[in-house]
mmCIF file of C-alpha atoms and ligand atoms in Angstrom:
data_model
loop_
_atom_site.group_PDB
_atom_site.id
_atom_site.type_symbol
_atom_site.label_atom_id
_atom_site.label_comp_id
_atom_site.label_asym_id
_atom_site.label_seq_id
_atom_site.Cartn_x
_atom_site.Cartn_y
_atom_site.Cartn_z
ATOM 1 C CA MET Y 44 19.660 -1.152 -25.654
ATOM 2 C CA THR Y 45 18.481 -4.729 -26.158
ATOM 3 C CA LEU Y 46 15.205 -5.330 -24.411
ATOM 4 C CA PRO Y 47 14.731 -8.586 -22.466
ATOM 5 C CA THR Y 48 12.348 -10.977 -24.200
ATOM 6 C CA ARG Y 49 11.144 -12.272 -20.886
ATOM 7 C CA SER Y 50 10.935 -11.374 -17.206
ATOM 8 C CA ARG Y 51 11.476 -13.817 -14.385
ATOM 9 C CA ILE Y 52 11.118 -14.011 -10.616
ATOM 10 C CA LEU Y 53 14.491 -13.336 -9.049
ATOM 11 C CA GLY Y 54 13.513 -13.698 -5.379
ATOM 12 C CA LEU Y 55 10.608 -14.531 -3.076
ATOM 13 C CA GLY Y 56 9.630 -13.612 0.486
ATOM 14 C CA ALA Y 57 6.652 -14.267 2.761
ATOM 15 C CA THR Y 58 5.441 -12.992 6.119
ATOM 16 C CA VAL Y 59 2.324 -13.853 8.098
ATOM 17 C CA PRO Y 60 1.241 -12.526 11.491
ATOM 18 C CA GLU Y 61 2.050 -14.703 14.493
ATOM 19 C CA GLN Y 62 -1.477 -14.699 15.902
ATOM 20 C CA LYS Y 63 -3.602 -17.695 14.888
ATOM 21 C CA LEU Y 64 -7.378 -17.800 14.669
ATOM 22 C CA THR Y 65 -8.545 -21.427 14.653
ATOM 23 C CA ASN Y 66 -11.903 -22.890 13.695
ATOM 24 C CA ASP Y 67 -12.522 -23.597 17.389
ATOM 25 C CA ASP Y 68 -11.852 -19.916 18.177
ATOM 26 C CA LEU Y 69 -14.444 -18.947 15.550
ATOM 27 C CA ALA Y 70 -16.950 -21.445 16.967
ATOM 28 C CA LYS Y 71 -16.898 -19.352 20.163
ATOM 29 C CA MET Y 72 -17.751 -16.218 18.158
ATOM 30 C CA VAL Y 73 -20.393 -17.438 15.675
ATOM 31 C CA ASP Y 74 -22.636 -20.469 15.196
ATOM 32 C CA THR Y 75 -20.213 -22.751 13.349
ATOM 33 C CA ASN Y 76 -17.883 -25.680 13.983
ATOM 34 C CA ASP Y 77 -14.551 -27.102 12.873
ATOM 35 C CA GLU Y 78 -16.078 -29.973 10.928
ATOM 36 C CA TRP Y 79 -18.363 -27.678 8.860
ATOM 37 C CA ILE Y 80 -15.543 -25.286 8.027
ATOM 38 C CA VAL Y 81 -13.013 -27.992 7.107
ATOM 39 C CA THR Y 82 -15.511 -29.898 4.958
ATOM 40 C CA ARG Y 83 -16.779 -26.830 3.064
ATOM 41 C CA THR Y 84 -13.531 -24.878 2.736
ATOM 42 C CA GLY Y 85 -10.469 -26.913 3.753
ATOM 43 C CA ILE Y 86 -9.481 -24.204 6.262
ATOM 44 C CA ARG Y 87 -8.324 -25.067 9.809
ATOM 45 C CA GLU Y 88 -6.780 -21.793 10.926
ATOM 46 C CA ARG Y 89 -5.759 -18.342 9.656
ATOM 47 C CA ARG Y 90 -3.266 -15.700 10.736
ATOM 48 C CA ILE Y 91 -4.662 -12.442 12.048
ATOM 49 C CA MET Y 92 -2.847 -9.184 12.753
ATOM 50 C CA ARG Y 93 -2.977 -7.907 16.314
ATOM 51 C CA GLU Y 94 -4.502 -4.443 16.883
ATOM 52 C CA ASP Y 95 -1.081 -2.861 17.256
ATOM 53 C CA GLU Y 96 0.418 -4.456 14.131
ATOM 54 C CA LYS Y 97 0.641 -2.528 10.874
ATOM 55 C CA LEU Y 98 0.081 -3.725 7.328
ATOM 56 C CA SER Y 99 3.049 -1.699 6.054
ATOM 57 C CA VAL Y 100 5.409 -3.357 8.560
ATOM 58 C CA MET Y 101 4.309 -6.878 7.588
ATOM 59 C CA THR Y 102 4.453 -5.945 3.890
ATOM 60 C CA ALA Y 103 7.940 -4.462 4.202
ATOM 61 C CA ASP Y 104 9.126 -7.599 5.998
ATOM 62 C CA ALA Y 105 8.031 -9.827 3.096
ATOM 63 C CA CYS Y 106 9.649 -7.357 0.663
ATOM 64 C CA ARG Y 107 12.992 -7.411 2.501
ATOM 65 C CA LYS Y 108 13.028 -11.228 2.411
ATOM 66 C CA ALA Y 109 12.291 -11.255 -1.344
ATOM 67 C CA VAL Y 110 15.025 -8.723 -2.051
ATOM 68 C CA ALA Y 111 17.538 -10.673 0.063
ATOM 69 C CA ASN Y 112 16.494 -13.911 -1.655
ATOM 70 C CA SER Y 113 17.159 -12.310 -5.054
ATOM 71 C CA GLY Y 114 20.698 -11.377 -4.048
ATOM 72 C CA LEU Y 115 19.921 -7.696 -4.647
ATOM 73 C CA THR Y 116 19.612 -4.799 -2.196
ATOM 74 C CA ILE Y 117 16.733 -2.365 -1.672
ATOM 75 C CA ASP Y 118 18.737 0.230 -3.610
ATOM 76 C CA ASP Y 119 18.550 -2.002 -6.701
ATOM 77 C CA ILE Y 120 14.736 -1.906 -6.691
ATOM 78 C CA ASP Y 121 13.287 0.614 -9.153
ATOM 79 C CA VAL Y 122 9.585 0.559 -8.250
ATOM 80 C CA LEU Y 123 7.266 -0.937 -5.629
ATOM 81 C CA ILE Y 124 3.809 -2.306 -6.416
ATOM 82 C CA VAL Y 125 1.558 -3.309 -3.502
ATOM 83 C CA CYS Y 126 -1.428 -5.422 -4.488
ATOM 84 C CA THR Y 127 -4.111 -5.058 -1.830
ATOM 85 C CA TYR Y 128 -7.817 -4.444 -1.424
ATOM 86 C CA THR Y 129 -7.564 -3.986 2.343
ATOM 87 C CA PRO Y 130 -5.227 -1.000 2.845
ATOM 88 C CA GLU Y 131 -5.284 0.549 6.278
ATOM 89 C CA ARG Y 132 -5.915 3.931 4.681
ATOM 90 C CA LEU Y 133 -7.241 4.948 1.258
ATOM 91 C CA CYS Y 134 -4.649 7.722 1.185
ATOM 92 C CA PRO Y 135 -1.691 7.446 1.415
ATOM 93 C CA SER Y 136 -1.548 4.163 -0.466
ATOM 94 C CA ALA Y 137 -0.282 1.017 1.236
ATOM 95 C CA ALA Y 138 2.613 1.176 -1.223
ATOM 96 C CA CYS Y 139 3.668 4.663 -0.111
ATOM 97 C CA GLU Y 140 3.586 3.571 3.538
ATOM 98 C CA THR Y 141 5.591 0.427 2.735
ATOM 99 C CA GLN Y 142 8.053 2.419 0.605
ATOM 100 C CA GLY Y 143 8.811 4.490 3.713
ATOM 101 C CA GLU Y 144 9.299 1.369 5.854
ATOM 102 C CA LEU Y 145 11.739 0.024 3.281
ATOM 103 C CA GLY Y 146 13.689 3.282 3.004
ATOM 104 C CA MET Y 147 13.362 3.401 -0.778
ATOM 105 C CA GLY Y 148 14.117 7.103 -1.036
ATOM 106 C CA THR Y 149 11.937 8.595 -3.782
ATOM 107 C CA LYS Y 150 11.433 5.448 -5.854
ATOM 108 C CA PRO Y 151 7.869 5.230 -7.225
ATOM 109 C CA ALA Y 152 5.295 3.190 -5.326
ATOM 110 C CA PHE Y 153 1.644 2.485 -6.017
ATOM 111 C CA ASP Y 154 -1.225 0.141 -5.127
ATOM 112 C CA ILE Y 155 -3.179 -2.182 -7.375
ATOM 113 C CA ASN Y 156 -6.648 -3.218 -6.256
ATOM 114 C CA ALA Y 157 -7.949 -6.288 -8.048
ATOM 115 C CA ALA Y 158 -9.036 -7.988 -4.791
ATOM 116 C CA CYS Y 159 -7.884 -11.627 -4.669
ATOM 117 C CA SER Y 160 -6.548 -11.410 -8.250
ATOM 118 C CA GLY Y 161 -4.346 -8.458 -7.300
ATOM 119 C CA PHE Y 162 -1.061 -10.332 -7.472
ATOM 120 C CA MET Y 163 -1.790 -11.580 -11.001
ATOM 121 C CA TYR Y 164 -2.484 -8.002 -12.073
ATOM 122 C CA GLY Y 165 0.689 -6.780 -10.335
ATOM 123 C CA LEU Y 166 2.741 -9.486 -12.000
ATOM 124 C CA GLN Y 167 1.537 -8.494 -15.463
ATOM 125 C CA VAL Y 168 2.368 -4.833 -14.816
ATOM 126 C CA ALA Y 169 5.839 -5.818 -13.552
ATOM 127 C CA ASP Y 170 6.438 -8.171 -16.483
ATOM 128 C CA SER Y 171 5.432 -5.421 -18.947
ATOM 129 C CA MET Y 172 7.662 -2.834 -17.239
ATOM 130 C CA VAL Y 173 10.689 -5.124 -17.314
ATOM 131 C CA ARG Y 174 10.201 -6.246 -20.916
ATOM 132 C CA ALA Y 175 9.650 -2.642 -22.075
ATOM 133 C CA GLY Y 176 12.850 -1.574 -20.347
ATOM 134 C CA VAL Y 177 11.020 0.983 -18.173
ATOM 135 C CA TYR Y 178 12.420 -0.542 -14.960
ATOM 136 C CA ARG Y 179 14.909 -3.338 -14.371
ATOM 137 C CA HIS Y 180 13.836 -4.561 -10.920
ATOM 138 C CA VAL Y 181 10.199 -4.425 -9.851
ATOM 139 C CA LEU Y 182 9.135 -5.414 -6.332
ATOM 140 C CA VAL Y 183 5.592 -6.813 -6.348
ATOM 141 C CA VAL Y 184 3.902 -7.742 -3.091
ATOM 142 C CA GLY Y 185 0.427 -9.074 -2.373
ATOM 143 C CA ALA Y 186 -0.504 -7.959 1.138
ATOM 144 C CA GLU Y 187 -3.761 -7.980 3.047
ATOM 145 C CA ALA Y 188 -5.105 -6.840 6.395
ATOM 146 C CA GLN Y 189 -8.486 -8.469 5.826
ATOM 147 C CA SER Y 190 -9.107 -8.967 9.535
ATOM 148 C CA ARG Y 191 -9.605 -5.170 9.712
ATOM 149 C CA TYR Y 192 -12.600 -5.561 7.381
ATOM 150 C CA VAL Y 193 -14.069 -8.925 8.336
ATOM 151 C CA ASP Y 194 -17.433 -8.917 10.090
ATOM 152 C CA TYR Y 195 -16.819 -11.411 12.898
ATOM 153 C CA THR Y 196 -20.580 -11.795 13.415
ATOM 154 C CA ASP Y 197 -21.106 -13.139 9.867
ATOM 155 C CA ARG Y 198 -20.370 -16.875 9.762
ATOM 156 C CA GLY Y 199 -20.598 -16.890 5.967
ATOM 157 C CA THR Y 200 -17.456 -14.749 5.592
ATOM 158 C CA CYS Y 201 -15.448 -14.678 8.846
ATOM 159 C CA ILE Y 202 -14.439 -18.323 8.474
ATOM 160 C CA LEU Y 203 -12.621 -17.662 5.210
ATOM 161 C CA PHE Y 204 -10.257 -14.728 5.456
ATOM 162 C CA GLY Y 205 -6.766 -14.234 6.893
ATOM 163 C CA ASP Y 206 -3.878 -11.754 6.760
ATOM 164 C CA GLY Y 207 -0.419 -12.080 5.206
ATOM 165 C CA ALA Y 208 2.061 -10.780 2.654
ATOM 166 C CA GLY Y 209 3.980 -12.465 -0.165
ATOM 167 C CA ALA Y 210 6.550 -10.635 -2.283
ATOM 168 C CA VAL Y 211 8.558 -11.247 -5.441
ATOM 169 C CA VAL Y 212 11.308 -9.363 -7.232
ATOM 170 C CA VAL Y 213 10.716 -9.362 -10.986
ATOM 171 C CA GLY Y 214 13.651 -8.677 -13.280
ATOM 172 C CA PRO Y 215 14.947 -9.533 -16.744
ATOM 173 C CA SER Y 216 15.515 -13.165 -17.638
ATOM 174 C CA ASP Y 217 18.889 -12.508 -19.189
ATOM 175 C CA ASP Y 218 20.679 -15.668 -18.072
ATOM 176 C CA GLY Y 219 20.368 -17.247 -21.529
ATOM 177 C CA THR Y 220 17.913 -19.925 -20.343
ATOM 178 C CA GLU Y 221 14.259 -20.416 -21.193
ATOM 179 C CA THR Y 222 13.181 -19.550 -17.632
ATOM 180 C CA GLY Y 223 10.693 -16.836 -16.835
ATOM 181 C CA VAL Y 224 7.144 -15.639 -17.356
ATOM 182 C CA LEU Y 225 5.809 -17.251 -20.530
ATOM 183 C CA SER Y 226 2.317 -15.863 -20.570
ATOM 184 C CA ILE Y 227 -0.153 -13.917 -18.422
ATOM 185 C CA LEU Y 228 -3.851 -13.424 -19.057
ATOM 186 C CA LEU Y 229 -6.194 -11.235 -17.029
ATOM 187 C CA GLY Y 230 -9.930 -10.672 -17.006
ATOM 188 C CA ALA Y 231 -12.616 -8.675 -15.242
ATOM 189 C CA ASP Y 232 -16.362 -9.204 -15.388
ATOM 190 C CA ALA Y 233 -18.597 -6.460 -14.036
ATOM 191 C CA ARG Y 234 -21.539 -8.863 -13.815
ATOM 192 C CA GLY Y 235 -19.848 -9.969 -10.607
ATOM 193 C CA ASN Y 236 -19.663 -6.462 -9.082
ATOM 194 C CA GLU Y 237 -22.041 -7.240 -6.232
ATOM 195 C CA LEU Y 238 -20.766 -10.720 -5.347
ATOM 196 C CA ILE Y 239 -17.931 -9.578 -3.074
ATOM 197 C CA THR Y 240 -18.034 -6.023 -1.768
ATOM 198 C CA ILE Y 241 -16.606 -3.948 1.035
ATOM 199 C CA ARG Y 242 -19.646 -2.141 2.362
ATOM 200 C CA ASN Y 243 -19.499 1.214 4.018
ATOM 201 C CA ALA Y 244 -15.862 1.882 3.164
ATOM 202 C CA CYS Y 245 -16.734 5.246 1.608
ATOM 203 C CA PRO Y 246 -19.806 6.451 3.495
ATOM 204 C CA GLY Y 247 -21.568 9.199 1.620
ATOM 205 C CA LEU Y 248 -19.528 8.559 -1.516
ATOM 206 C CA GLY Y 249 -21.511 6.667 -4.110
ATOM 207 C CA GLU Y 250 -23.070 4.452 -1.493
ATOM 208 C CA LYS Y 251 -26.202 5.674 0.219
ATOM 209 C CA SER Y 252 -25.336 3.569 3.181
ATOM 210 C CA PRO Y 253 -27.930 2.200 5.576
ATOM 211 C CA TYR Y 254 -24.947 1.130 7.669
ATOM 212 C CA LYS Y 255 -23.760 4.633 8.433
ATOM 213 C CA ASP Y 256 -22.654 3.894 11.959
ATOM 214 C CA THR Y 257 -20.941 0.583 11.301
ATOM 215 C CA PRO Y 258 -17.321 0.163 10.206
ATOM 216 C CA PRO Y 259 -16.511 -1.104 6.692
ATOM 217 C CA TYR Y 260 -17.080 -4.826 6.295
ATOM 218 C CA ILE Y 261 -16.708 -7.549 3.665
ATOM 219 C CA ALA Y 262 -19.997 -8.887 2.290
ATOM 220 C CA MET Y 263 -20.178 -11.875 -0.044
ATOM 221 C CA ASN Y 264 -22.617 -14.106 -1.883
ATOM 222 C CA GLY Y 265 -20.617 -17.287 -1.304
ATOM 223 C CA ARG Y 266 -22.636 -19.638 -3.452
ATOM 224 C CA GLU Y 267 -22.562 -17.375 -6.528
ATOM 225 C CA VAL Y 268 -18.841 -16.601 -6.025
ATOM 226 C CA TYR Y 269 -18.193 -20.311 -5.968
ATOM 227 C CA LYS Y 270 -19.937 -20.897 -9.331
ATOM 228 C CA PHE Y 271 -18.281 -17.848 -10.891
ATOM 229 C CA ALA Y 272 -14.849 -18.917 -9.647
ATOM 230 C CA VAL Y 273 -15.012 -22.505 -10.897
ATOM 231 C CA ARG Y 274 -16.035 -21.311 -14.372
ATOM 232 C CA ALA Y 275 -13.498 -18.449 -14.550
ATOM 233 C CA VAL Y 276 -10.572 -20.559 -13.310
ATOM 234 C CA GLY Y 277 -11.181 -23.269 -15.896
ATOM 235 C CA GLU Y 278 -11.544 -20.798 -18.754
ATOM 236 C CA VAL Y 279 -8.558 -18.594 -17.915
ATOM 237 C CA LEU Y 280 -6.276 -21.616 -17.463
ATOM 238 C CA ASP Y 281 -7.254 -22.993 -20.857
ATOM 239 C CA ASN Y 282 -6.835 -19.571 -22.472
ATOM 240 C CA VAL Y 283 -3.420 -18.809 -20.962
ATOM 241 C CA LEU Y 284 -2.189 -22.230 -22.118
ATOM 242 C CA ALA Y 285 -3.492 -21.554 -25.637
ATOM 243 C CA GLN Y 286 -1.828 -18.123 -25.620
ATOM 244 C CA ALA Y 287 1.510 -19.766 -24.771
ATOM 245 C CA GLY Y 288 1.013 -22.615 -27.249
ATOM 246 C CA LEU Y 289 1.131 -25.164 -24.430
ATOM 247 C CA THR Y 290 -1.211 -27.945 -23.347
ATOM 248 C CA ARG Y 291 -2.700 -28.986 -19.993
ATOM 249 C CA ASP Y 292 -0.497 -32.060 -19.691
ATOM 250 C CA GLU Y 293 2.645 -29.909 -19.857
ATOM 251 C CA VAL Y 294 1.830 -28.212 -16.531
ATOM 252 C CA ASP Y 295 3.984 -29.621 -13.714
ATOM 253 C CA LEU Y 296 2.639 -27.677 -10.743
ATOM 254 C CA LEU Y 297 -0.546 -25.714 -10.097
ATOM 255 C CA ILE Y 298 -0.221 -22.767 -7.721
ATOM 256 C CA PRO Y 299 -3.790 -21.609 -7.211
ATOM 257 C CA HIS Y 300 -5.346 -18.801 -5.187
ATOM 258 C CA GLN Y 301 -6.265 -20.416 -1.865
ATOM 259 C CA ALA Y 302 -9.952 -19.525 -1.555
ATOM 260 C CA ASN Y 303 -11.651 -22.860 -1.062
ATOM 261 C CA ILE Y 304 -10.284 -26.393 -1.344
ATOM 262 C CA ARG Y 305 -13.233 -27.415 -3.486
ATOM 263 C CA ILE Y 306 -12.517 -24.659 -6.060
ATOM 264 C CA ILE Y 307 -8.842 -25.723 -6.086
ATOM 265 C CA GLU Y 308 -9.828 -29.352 -6.661
ATOM 266 C CA ALA Y 309 -12.106 -28.336 -9.539
ATOM 267 C CA ALA Y 310 -9.211 -26.415 -11.156
ATOM 268 C CA ALA Y 311 -6.850 -29.367 -10.703
ATOM 269 C CA GLU Y 312 -9.382 -31.729 -12.213
ATOM 270 C CA ARG Y 313 -9.725 -29.433 -15.207
ATOM 271 C CA LEU Y 314 -5.974 -29.669 -15.800
ATOM 272 C CA GLY Y 315 -5.977 -33.409 -15.062
ATOM 273 C CA LEU Y 316 -3.466 -32.885 -12.252
ATOM 274 C CA GLU Y 317 -3.087 -35.324 -9.357
ATOM 275 C CA LYS Y 318 -3.056 -33.941 -5.798
ATOM 276 C CA ASP Y 319 0.723 -34.080 -5.536
ATOM 277 C CA ARG Y 320 1.013 -31.547 -8.354
ATOM 278 C CA VAL Y 321 -1.156 -28.921 -6.667
ATOM 279 C CA VAL Y 322 0.237 -26.676 -3.929
ATOM 280 C CA VAL Y 323 -2.241 -26.190 -1.080
ATOM 281 C CA ASN Y 324 -1.736 -24.335 2.193
ATOM 282 C CA ILE Y 325 -5.300 -23.107 2.748
ATOM 283 C CA GLU Y 326 -5.604 -25.220 5.922
ATOM 284 C CA ARG Y 327 -3.023 -22.955 7.644
ATOM 285 C CA TYR Y 328 -3.722 -19.499 6.213
ATOM 286 C CA GLY Y 329 -7.295 -19.455 4.881
ATOM 287 C CA ASN Y 330 -7.930 -17.042 2.030
ATOM 288 C CA THR Y 331 -5.315 -14.265 2.170
ATOM 289 C CA ALA Y 332 -6.591 -12.635 -1.060
ATOM 290 C CA ALA Y 333 -3.784 -10.909 -3.013
ATOM 291 C CA ALA Y 334 -1.183 -12.441 -0.682
ATOM 292 C CA SER Y 335 -2.364 -15.977 -1.344
ATOM 293 C CA ILE Y 336 -0.571 -16.797 -4.637
ATOM 294 C CA PRO Y 337 2.837 -15.320 -3.686
ATOM 295 C CA LEU Y 338 2.638 -17.008 -0.246
ATOM 296 C CA THR Y 339 1.940 -20.329 -1.955
ATOM 297 C CA LEU Y 340 4.608 -19.755 -4.606
ATOM 298 C CA GLU Y 341 7.197 -18.936 -1.947
ATOM 299 C CA GLU Y 342 6.295 -22.099 -0.050
ATOM 300 C CA ALA Y 343 6.521 -24.229 -3.206
ATOM 301 C CA ALA Y 344 9.952 -22.793 -4.027
ATOM 302 C CA THR Y 345 11.449 -22.965 -0.533
ATOM 303 C CA THR Y 346 10.208 -26.502 0.172
ATOM 304 C CA GLY Y 347 11.696 -27.716 -3.117
ATOM 305 C CA ARG Y 348 8.371 -28.702 -4.677
ATOM 306 C CA LEU Y 349 8.903 -26.140 -7.432
ATOM 307 C CA LYS Y 350 12.069 -27.208 -9.193
ATOM 308 C CA SER Y 351 14.166 -25.662 -11.902
ATOM 309 C CA GLY Y 352 12.740 -26.310 -15.376
ATOM 310 C CA MET Y 353 9.189 -27.023 -14.152
ATOM 311 C CA LEU Y 354 6.184 -25.353 -15.769
ATOM 312 C CA ALA Y 355 4.121 -23.661 -13.026
ATOM 313 C CA ALA Y 356 0.567 -22.441 -13.603
ATOM 314 C CA LEU Y 357 -0.598 -19.672 -11.290
ATOM 315 C CA VAL Y 358 -4.303 -18.874 -11.205
ATOM 316 C CA GLY Y 359 -6.288 -16.314 -9.239
ATOM 317 C CA PHE Y 360 -9.818 -14.929 -9.002
ATOM 318 C CA GLY Y 361 -11.782 -12.654 -6.730
ATOM 319 C CA GLY Y 362 -13.866 -9.548 -6.140
ATOM 320 C CA GLY Y 363 -14.685 -7.459 -9.147
ATOM 321 C CA PHE Y 364 -15.185 -10.131 -10.453
ATOM 322 C CA THR Y 365 -11.548 -10.417 -11.517
ATOM 323 C CA TYR Y 366 -9.372 -13.318 -12.565
ATOM 324 C CA GLY Y 367 -5.989 -14.083 -14.055
ATOM 325 C CA ALA Y 368 -3.532 -16.850 -14.863
ATOM 326 C CA CYS Y 369 0.182 -16.985 -15.520
ATOM 327 C CA LEU Y 370 2.578 -19.614 -16.812
ATOM 328 C CA ILE Y 371 6.148 -19.559 -15.510
ATOM 329 C CA ARG Y 372 9.060 -21.744 -16.581
ATOM 330 C CA TRP Y 373 10.946 -21.995 -13.274
HETATM 331 C C1 COA K 190 -18.850 -19.590 1.835
HETATM 332 C C2 COA K 190 -19.041 -21.051 1.514
HETATM 333 C C3 COA K 190 -18.030 -21.897 2.258
HETATM 334 C C4 COA K 190 -20.423 -21.470 1.969
HETATM 335 O O1 COA K 190 -20.631 -22.846 1.632
HETATM 336 P P1 COA K 190 -21.973 -23.274 0.908
HETATM 337 O O2 COA K 190 -21.904 -24.728 0.738
HETATM 338 O O3 COA K 190 -22.131 -22.442 -0.341
HETATM 339 O O4 COA K 190 -23.040 -22.912 1.987
HETATM 340 P P2 COA K 190 -24.339 -21.996 1.855
HETATM 341 O O5 COA K 190 -23.957 -20.541 1.877
HETATM 342 O O6 COA K 190 -25.177 -22.472 0.705
HETATM 343 O O7 COA K 190 -25.045 -22.351 3.184
HETATM 344 C C5 COA K 190 -25.489 -23.682 3.480
HETATM 345 C C6 COA K 190 -25.982 -23.704 4.924
HETATM 346 O O8 COA K 190 -24.853 -23.600 5.810
HETATM 347 C C7 COA K 190 -25.042 -22.503 6.706
HETATM 348 N N1 COA K 190 -23.752 -21.894 6.997
HETATM 349 C C8 COA K 190 -23.138 -20.873 6.348
HETATM 350 N N2 COA K 190 -21.956 -20.609 6.936
HETATM 351 C C9 COA K 190 -21.832 -21.487 7.944
HETATM 352 C C10 COA K 190 -20.822 -21.731 8.907
HETATM 353 N N3 COA K 190 -19.702 -20.987 8.945
HETATM 354 N N4 COA K 190 -21.000 -22.709 9.798
HETATM 355 C C11 COA K 190 -22.098 -23.460 9.788
HETATM 356 N N5 COA K 190 -23.106 -23.284 8.901
HETATM 357 C C12 COA K 190 -22.972 -22.316 7.989
HETATM 358 C C13 COA K 190 -25.954 -21.567 5.965
HETATM 359 O O9 COA K 190 -26.653 -20.704 6.852
HETATM 360 C C14 COA K 190 -26.876 -22.526 5.267
HETATM 361 O O10 COA K 190 -27.814 -22.994 6.181
HETATM 362 P P3 COA K 190 -29.341 -23.217 5.757
HETATM 363 O O11 COA K 190 -29.284 -24.275 4.693
HETATM 364 O O12 COA K 190 -29.989 -23.663 7.028
HETATM 365 O O13 COA K 190 -29.819 -21.914 5.233
HETATM 366 C C15 COA K 190 -18.916 -21.328 -0.003
HETATM 367 O O14 COA K 190 -20.027 -20.773 -0.663
HETATM 368 C C16 COA K 190 -17.683 -20.752 -0.601
HETATM 369 O O15 COA K 190 -16.573 -21.078 -0.216
HETATM 370 N N6 COA K 190 -17.845 -19.901 -1.627
HETATM 371 C C17 COA K 190 -16.722 -19.269 -2.283
HETATM 372 C C18 COA K 190 -16.252 -18.131 -1.426
HETATM 373 C C19 COA K 190 -14.930 -17.628 -1.868
HETATM 374 O O16 COA K 190 -14.114 -18.362 -2.350
HETATM 375 N N7 COA K 190 -14.760 -16.320 -1.690
HETATM 376 C C20 COA K 190 -13.556 -15.665 -1.981
HETATM 377 C C21 COA K 190 -13.325 -15.576 -3.453
HETATM 378 S S1 COA K 190 -11.794 -14.854 -3.755
#
């Protein structure tokens, strides 16, 4: 058997909840205002799951769209990877619940938790599986139900996060062209362990929790995350370009994790990219963590901004501290 030299994205799909949470809505809940949030983050509204909505249903919906977009059927998919740090249950995994929704029989399914970098981690696993010939078609989906974990009394975090799911089908790039994943680089830095945490998720397990009677909630040191992110994004972009033997000026489109408009602008500046070569949708969705890059990628592809032959740079970072970048010839 000849192994594929490269994997590529065969299809994309995205789903966000219908319910919107605007900056004005948040201003009724905590001491904040639209102008502060827009200036500091670029966010105007986010999508939030209703109580009766399920992460696995939203995730499966994005998956079905990606599979349809690839021209394949669910039966053609060999394995499902769900990238999430906000599963509705620790066991079973979000992937096993989504696998059931999709009717994938007994095909393997597992979660990856690398917080907001989850999709980059999932993509590298999928790329490796395809190139090694382990599986032909890998369904990778970044999906988050962050609203289940957000503390809506904490104005430092509740303004940022939203829910959503973005999926891709990864398969061999055997069409004889140069398209596909050129290079992926990941990193993790334990010095950032305490910068973004979910507190009280495992009461009694490893965490002597003073919050015993409160539900799990996201806690963050925003200022330090910001500094960490700007540094990590710049470094990983330079390193992934070096790994691929490419230079900054060869990048046509930047598809960054949508965490904060100011971090995105710093990354674009580093690459010397004008605004029109950076895909931004943070104003509508906020930070959807592992869903953010595939949601943005899907939007870039379906709106025609990402065109055949372009070099796209994907970059993500988040809790852990984790980070990753990927170069794709579209
Ligand atoms: C969270 C973030 C927007 C806060 O912006 P900031 O400029 O760092 O603001 P600070 O936390 O230093 O707070 C500045 C002031 O604004 C106040 N403030 C914080 N949140 C506020 C809000 N939602 N509305 C109004 N005021 C707010 C603070 O209390 C502080 O007031 P003080 O000076 O009187 O003490 C910013 O740090 C950030 O985006 N960090 C990165 C977070 C991120 O990307 N996380 C996900 C990574 S995947």
